mmCIF file of C-alpha atoms in Angstrom:
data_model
loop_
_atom_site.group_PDB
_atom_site.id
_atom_site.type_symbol
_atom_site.label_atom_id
_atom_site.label_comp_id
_atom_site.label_asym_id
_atom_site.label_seq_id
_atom_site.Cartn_x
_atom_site.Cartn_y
_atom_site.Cartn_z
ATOM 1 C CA UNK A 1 -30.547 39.239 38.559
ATOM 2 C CA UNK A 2 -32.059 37.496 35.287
ATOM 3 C CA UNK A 3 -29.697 34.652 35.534
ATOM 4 C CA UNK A 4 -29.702 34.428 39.662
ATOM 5 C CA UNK A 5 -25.848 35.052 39.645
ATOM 6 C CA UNK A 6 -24.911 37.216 42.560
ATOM 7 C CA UNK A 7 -23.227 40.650 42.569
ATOM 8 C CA UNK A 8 -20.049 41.016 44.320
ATOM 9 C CA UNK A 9 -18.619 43.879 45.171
ATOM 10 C CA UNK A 10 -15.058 44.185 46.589
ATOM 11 C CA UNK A 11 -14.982 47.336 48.604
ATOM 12 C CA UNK A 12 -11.875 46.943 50.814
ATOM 13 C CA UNK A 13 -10.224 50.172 48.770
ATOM 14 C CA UNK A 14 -13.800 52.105 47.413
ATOM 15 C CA UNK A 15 -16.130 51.086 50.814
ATOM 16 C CA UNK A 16 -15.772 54.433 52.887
ATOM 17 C CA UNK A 17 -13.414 55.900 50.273
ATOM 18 C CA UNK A 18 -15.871 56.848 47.142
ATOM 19 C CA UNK A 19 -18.478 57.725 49.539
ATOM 20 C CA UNK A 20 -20.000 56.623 52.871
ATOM 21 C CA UNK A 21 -21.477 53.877 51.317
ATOM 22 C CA UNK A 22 -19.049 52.911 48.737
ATOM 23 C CA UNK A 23 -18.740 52.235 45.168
ATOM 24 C CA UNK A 24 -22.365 51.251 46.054
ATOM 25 C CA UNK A 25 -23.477 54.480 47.097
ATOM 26 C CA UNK A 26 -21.321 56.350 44.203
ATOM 27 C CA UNK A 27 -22.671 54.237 41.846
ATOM 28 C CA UNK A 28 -25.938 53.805 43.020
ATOM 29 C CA UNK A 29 -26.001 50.125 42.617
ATOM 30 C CA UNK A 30 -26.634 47.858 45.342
ATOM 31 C CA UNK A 31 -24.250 44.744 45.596
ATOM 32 C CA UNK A 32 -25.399 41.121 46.703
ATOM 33 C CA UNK A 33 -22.584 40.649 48.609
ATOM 34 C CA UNK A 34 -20.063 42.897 50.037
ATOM 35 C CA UNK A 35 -16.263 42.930 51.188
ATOM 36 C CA UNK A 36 -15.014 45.435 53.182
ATOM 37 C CA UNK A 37 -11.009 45.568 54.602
ATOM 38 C CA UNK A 38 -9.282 47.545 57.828
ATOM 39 C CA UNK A 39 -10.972 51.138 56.773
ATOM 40 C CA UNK A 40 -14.091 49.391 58.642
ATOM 41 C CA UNK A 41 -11.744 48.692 61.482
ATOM 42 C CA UNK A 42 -10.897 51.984 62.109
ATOM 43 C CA UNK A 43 -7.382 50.788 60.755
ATOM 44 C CA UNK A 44 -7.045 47.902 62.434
ATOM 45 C CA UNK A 45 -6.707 44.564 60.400
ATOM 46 C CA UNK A 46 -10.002 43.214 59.749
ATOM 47 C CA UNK A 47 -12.155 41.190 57.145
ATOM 48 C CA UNK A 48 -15.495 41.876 56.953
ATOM 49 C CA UNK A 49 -18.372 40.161 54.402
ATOM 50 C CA UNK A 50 -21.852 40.929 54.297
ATOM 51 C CA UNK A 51 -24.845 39.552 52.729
ATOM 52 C CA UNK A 52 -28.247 38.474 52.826
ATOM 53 C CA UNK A 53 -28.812 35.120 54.867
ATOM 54 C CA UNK A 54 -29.716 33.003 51.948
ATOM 55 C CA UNK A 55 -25.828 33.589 50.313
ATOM 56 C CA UNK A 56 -24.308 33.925 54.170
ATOM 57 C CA UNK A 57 -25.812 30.436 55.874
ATOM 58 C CA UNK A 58 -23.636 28.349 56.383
ATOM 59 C CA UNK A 59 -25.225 25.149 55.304
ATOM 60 C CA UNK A 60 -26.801 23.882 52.832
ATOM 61 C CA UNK A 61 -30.477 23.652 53.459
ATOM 62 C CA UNK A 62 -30.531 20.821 51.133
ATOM 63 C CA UNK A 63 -28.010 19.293 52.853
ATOM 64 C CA UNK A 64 -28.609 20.299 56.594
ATOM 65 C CA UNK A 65 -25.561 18.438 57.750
ATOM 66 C CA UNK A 66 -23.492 20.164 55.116
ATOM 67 C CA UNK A 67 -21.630 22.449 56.670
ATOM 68 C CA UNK A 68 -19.438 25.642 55.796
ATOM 69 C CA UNK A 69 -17.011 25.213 59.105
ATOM 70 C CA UNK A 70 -15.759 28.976 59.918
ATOM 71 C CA UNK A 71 -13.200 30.285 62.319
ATOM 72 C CA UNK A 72 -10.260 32.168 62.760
ATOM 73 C CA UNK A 73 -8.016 33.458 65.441
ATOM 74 C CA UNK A 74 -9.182 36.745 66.253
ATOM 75 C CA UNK A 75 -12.511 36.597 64.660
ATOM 76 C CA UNK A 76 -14.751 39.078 66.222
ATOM 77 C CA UNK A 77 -11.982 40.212 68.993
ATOM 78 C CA UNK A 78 -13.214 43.457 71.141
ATOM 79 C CA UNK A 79 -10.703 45.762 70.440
ATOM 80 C CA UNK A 80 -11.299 45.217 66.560
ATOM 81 C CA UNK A 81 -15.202 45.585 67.263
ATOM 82 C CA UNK A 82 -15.100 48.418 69.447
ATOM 83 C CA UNK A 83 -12.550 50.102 66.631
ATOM 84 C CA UNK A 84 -15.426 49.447 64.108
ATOM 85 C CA UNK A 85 -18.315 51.178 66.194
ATOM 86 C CA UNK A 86 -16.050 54.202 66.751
ATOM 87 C CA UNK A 87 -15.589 54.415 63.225
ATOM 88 C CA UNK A 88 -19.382 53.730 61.774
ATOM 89 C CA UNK A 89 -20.238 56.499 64.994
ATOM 90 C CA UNK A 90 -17.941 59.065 62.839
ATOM 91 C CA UNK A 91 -19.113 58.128 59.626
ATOM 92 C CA UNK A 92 -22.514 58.700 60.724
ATOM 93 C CA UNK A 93 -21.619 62.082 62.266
ATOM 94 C CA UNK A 94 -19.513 62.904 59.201
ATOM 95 C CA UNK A 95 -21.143 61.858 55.680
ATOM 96 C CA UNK A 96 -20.506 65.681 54.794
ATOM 97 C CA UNK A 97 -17.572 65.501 54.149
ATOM 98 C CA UNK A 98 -17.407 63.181 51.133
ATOM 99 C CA UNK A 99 -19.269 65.368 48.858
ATOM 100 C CA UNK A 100 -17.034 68.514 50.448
ATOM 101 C CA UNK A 101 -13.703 67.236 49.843
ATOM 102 C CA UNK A 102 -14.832 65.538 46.220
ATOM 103 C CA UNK A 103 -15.382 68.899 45.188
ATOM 104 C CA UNK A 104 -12.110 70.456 46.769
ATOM 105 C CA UNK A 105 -10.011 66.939 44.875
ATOM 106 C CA UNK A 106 -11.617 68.340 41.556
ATOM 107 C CA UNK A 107 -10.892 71.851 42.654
ATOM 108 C CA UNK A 108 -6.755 70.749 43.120
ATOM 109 C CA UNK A 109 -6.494 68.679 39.745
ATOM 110 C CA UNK A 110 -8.184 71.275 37.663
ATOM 111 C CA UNK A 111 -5.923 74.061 39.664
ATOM 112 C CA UNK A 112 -2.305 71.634 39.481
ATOM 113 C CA UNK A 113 -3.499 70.639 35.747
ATOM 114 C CA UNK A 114 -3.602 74.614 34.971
ATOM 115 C CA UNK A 115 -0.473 75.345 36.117
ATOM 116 C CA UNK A 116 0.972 72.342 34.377
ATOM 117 C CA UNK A 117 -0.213 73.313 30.973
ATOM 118 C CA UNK A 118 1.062 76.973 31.881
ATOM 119 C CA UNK A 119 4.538 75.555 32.741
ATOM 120 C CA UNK A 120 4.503 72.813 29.442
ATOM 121 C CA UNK A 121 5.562 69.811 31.980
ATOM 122 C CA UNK A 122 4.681 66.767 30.513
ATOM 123 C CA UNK A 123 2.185 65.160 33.160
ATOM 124 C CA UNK A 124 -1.421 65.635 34.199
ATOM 125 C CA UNK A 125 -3.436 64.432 37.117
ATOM 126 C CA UNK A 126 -6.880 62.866 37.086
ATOM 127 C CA UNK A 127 -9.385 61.938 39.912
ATOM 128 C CA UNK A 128 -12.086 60.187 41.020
ATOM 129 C CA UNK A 129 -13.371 61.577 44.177
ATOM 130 C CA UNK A 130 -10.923 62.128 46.844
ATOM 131 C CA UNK A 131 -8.757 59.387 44.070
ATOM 132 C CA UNK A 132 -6.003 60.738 41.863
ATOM 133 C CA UNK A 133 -3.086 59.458 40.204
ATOM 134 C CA UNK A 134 -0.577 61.260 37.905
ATOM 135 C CA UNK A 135 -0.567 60.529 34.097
ATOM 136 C CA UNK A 136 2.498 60.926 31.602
ATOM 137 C CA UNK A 137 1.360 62.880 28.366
ATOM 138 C CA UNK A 138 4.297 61.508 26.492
ATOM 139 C CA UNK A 139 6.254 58.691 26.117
ATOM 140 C CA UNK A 140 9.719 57.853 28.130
ATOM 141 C CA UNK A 141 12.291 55.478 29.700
ATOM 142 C CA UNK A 142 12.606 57.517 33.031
ATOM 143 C CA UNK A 143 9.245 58.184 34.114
ATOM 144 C CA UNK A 144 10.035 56.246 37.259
ATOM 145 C CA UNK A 145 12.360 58.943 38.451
ATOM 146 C CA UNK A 146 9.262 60.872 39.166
ATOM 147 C CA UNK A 147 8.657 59.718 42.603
ATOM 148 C CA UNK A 148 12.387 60.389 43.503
ATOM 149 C CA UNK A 149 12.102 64.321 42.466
ATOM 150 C CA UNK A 150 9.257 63.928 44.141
ATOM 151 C CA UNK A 151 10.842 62.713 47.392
ATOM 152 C CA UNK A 152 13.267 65.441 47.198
ATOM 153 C CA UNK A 153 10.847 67.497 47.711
ATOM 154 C CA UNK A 154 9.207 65.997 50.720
ATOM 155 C CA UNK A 155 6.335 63.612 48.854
ATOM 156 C CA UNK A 156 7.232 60.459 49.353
ATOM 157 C CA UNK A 157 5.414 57.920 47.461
ATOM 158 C CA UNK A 158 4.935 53.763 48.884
ATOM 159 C CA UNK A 159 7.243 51.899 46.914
ATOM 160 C CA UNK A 160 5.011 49.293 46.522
ATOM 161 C CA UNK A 161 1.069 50.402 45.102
ATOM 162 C CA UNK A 162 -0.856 50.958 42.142
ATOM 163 C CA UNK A 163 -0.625 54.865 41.398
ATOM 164 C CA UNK A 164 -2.908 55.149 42.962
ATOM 165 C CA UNK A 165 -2.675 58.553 45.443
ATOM 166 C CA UNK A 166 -5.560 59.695 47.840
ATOM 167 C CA UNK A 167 -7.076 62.498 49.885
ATOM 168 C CA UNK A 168 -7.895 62.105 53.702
ATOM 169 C CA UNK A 169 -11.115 64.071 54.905
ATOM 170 C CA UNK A 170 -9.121 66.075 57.334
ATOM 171 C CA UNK A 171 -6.794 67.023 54.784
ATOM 172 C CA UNK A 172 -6.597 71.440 55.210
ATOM 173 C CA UNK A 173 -5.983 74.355 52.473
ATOM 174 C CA UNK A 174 -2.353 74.378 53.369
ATOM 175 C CA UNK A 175 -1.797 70.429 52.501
ATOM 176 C CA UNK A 176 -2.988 70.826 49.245
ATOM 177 C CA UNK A 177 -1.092 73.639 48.168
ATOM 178 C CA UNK A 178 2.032 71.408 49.990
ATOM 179 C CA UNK A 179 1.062 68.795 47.360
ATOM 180 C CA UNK A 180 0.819 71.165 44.548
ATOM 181 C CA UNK A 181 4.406 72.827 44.858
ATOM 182 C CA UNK A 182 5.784 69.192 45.046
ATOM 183 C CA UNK A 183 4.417 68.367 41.822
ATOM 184 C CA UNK A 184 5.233 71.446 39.710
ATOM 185 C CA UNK A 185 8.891 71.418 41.457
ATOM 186 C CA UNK A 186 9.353 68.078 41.281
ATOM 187 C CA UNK A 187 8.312 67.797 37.693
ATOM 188 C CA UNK A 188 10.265 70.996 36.865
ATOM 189 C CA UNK A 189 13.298 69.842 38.083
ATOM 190 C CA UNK A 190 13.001 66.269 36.151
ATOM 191 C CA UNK A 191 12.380 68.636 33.192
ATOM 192 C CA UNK A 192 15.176 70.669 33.900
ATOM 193 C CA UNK A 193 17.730 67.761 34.301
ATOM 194 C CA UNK A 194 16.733 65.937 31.001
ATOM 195 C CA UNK A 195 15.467 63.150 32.139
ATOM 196 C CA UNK A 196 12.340 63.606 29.895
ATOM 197 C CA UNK A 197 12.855 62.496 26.142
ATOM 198 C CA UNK A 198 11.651 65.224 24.048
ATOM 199 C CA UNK A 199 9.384 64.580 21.001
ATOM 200 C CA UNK A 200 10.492 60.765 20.817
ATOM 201 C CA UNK A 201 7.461 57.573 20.206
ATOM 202 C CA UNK A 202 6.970 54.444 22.201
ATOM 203 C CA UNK A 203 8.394 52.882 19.183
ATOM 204 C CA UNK A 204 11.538 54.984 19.236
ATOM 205 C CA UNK A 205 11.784 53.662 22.546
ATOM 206 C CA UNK A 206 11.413 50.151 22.170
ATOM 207 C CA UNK A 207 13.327 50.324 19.165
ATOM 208 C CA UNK A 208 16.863 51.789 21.161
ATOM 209 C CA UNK A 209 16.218 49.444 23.671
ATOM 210 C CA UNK A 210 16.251 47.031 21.583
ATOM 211 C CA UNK A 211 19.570 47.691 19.921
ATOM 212 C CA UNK A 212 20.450 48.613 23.784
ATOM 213 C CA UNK A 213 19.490 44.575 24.656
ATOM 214 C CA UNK A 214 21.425 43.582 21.345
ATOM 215 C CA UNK A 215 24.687 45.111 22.148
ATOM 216 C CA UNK A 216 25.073 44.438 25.631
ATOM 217 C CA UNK A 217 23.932 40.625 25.018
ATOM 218 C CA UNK A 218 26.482 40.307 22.109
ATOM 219 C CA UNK A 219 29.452 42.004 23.898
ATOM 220 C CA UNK A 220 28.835 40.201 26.559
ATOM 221 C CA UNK A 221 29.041 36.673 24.354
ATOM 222 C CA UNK A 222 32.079 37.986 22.759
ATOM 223 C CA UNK A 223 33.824 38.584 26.446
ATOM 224 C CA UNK A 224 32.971 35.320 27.432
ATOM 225 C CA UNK A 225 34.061 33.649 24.208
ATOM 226 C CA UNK A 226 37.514 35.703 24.278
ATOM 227 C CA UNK A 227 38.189 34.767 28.241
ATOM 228 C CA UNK A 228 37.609 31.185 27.340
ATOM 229 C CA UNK A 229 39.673 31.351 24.591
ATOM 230 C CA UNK A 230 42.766 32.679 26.291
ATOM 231 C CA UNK A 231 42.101 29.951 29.289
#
């Protein structure tokens, strides 16, 4: 504010996610200018910025004739706007919920985390909100086997994301205990099958990969060398 440098916020994940009003909201911090994604659209694909005038004109009053030229295909299109005023009409109708199923997210983790530490599987979960992602208390080559035990037991993960995992708000009592069983199974099983390393360091690691690399690359070299040689 000091130096006249607006605030963005990009809320196209946290807008209607952290809270009804955002990271804004959660963090009770109001933005200059905001960016929302398709969660405003109800799902459908939409890009939505918002702002006081004097950062959204789209001249320059300086410059009157200097302008910011603005359109795209399916810019304001009816079945995107009349998916957004269903949506802010539930939101309205529904702020509740956010605070109810925050509390029921920390509820899970602390409950999953419990039985974790009771069953000495190396992984935790941790949340923000209706947020949570699972964390690796050790280190180890084959963590990304996780989401395939997991699969196996009917979780099936995006291939493509950040960790990232999250709650709906019509999510029941019987979904989360779903989830639960297909993280302590999923993680026993890994457990079970040795794919976890034991007491090992990220330096043991990198170190046998390393000679891993070394071989490989030099036997390699040597198979080349001896088929050229016989040619």
């Amino acid at each position: 504010t000091a130096c006249d440098v607006p605030l963005v916020f990009d809320e196209v994940y946290t807008g209607f996610r952290m809270a009804a009003g955002g990271a804004q909201e959660y963090y009770d911090v109001t933005a200059d200018i905001v960016v929302y994604g398709k969660t405003l659209g109800g799902g459908l694909a939409v890009g939505v910025v918002c702002g006081p005038s004097r950062l959204m004109r789209r001249f320059d009053p300086q410059h009157p004739l200097r302008v910011c030229y603005v359109i795209g295909t399916f810019s304001a299109a009816p079945i995107t706007l009349a998916a957004m005023a269903e949506f802010l009409k539930w939101l309205d109708a529904n702020k509740g919920l956010y605070p109810k199923y925050e509390k029921k997210t920390d509820d899970w983790v602390r409950d999953v985390n419990a039985s974790l530490v009771k069953l000495d599987l190396p992984i935790r979960l941790d949340n923000l909100t209706t947020v949570w992602t699972v964390l690796f208390k050790q280190p180890g080559r084959y963590h990304w086997m996780f989401q395939y035990y997991l699969r196996a037991e009917n979780l099936a993960l995006s291939w493509v994301g950040t960790g990232r995992c999250l709650f709906s708000l019509d999510f029941q009592d019987s979904h989360f205990d779903q989830v639960k069983t297909a993280i302590i199974n999923a993680a026993t099983n890994m457990k079970n099958d040795g794919w976890w390393d034991g007491n090992v360091t990220a330096k043991t690691i990198s170190n046998k990969i390393g000679k891993e690399l070394l071989f490989h690359t030099a036997a390699s070299f040597f198979s080349t060398s001896s088929s050229s040689a016989q040619a």
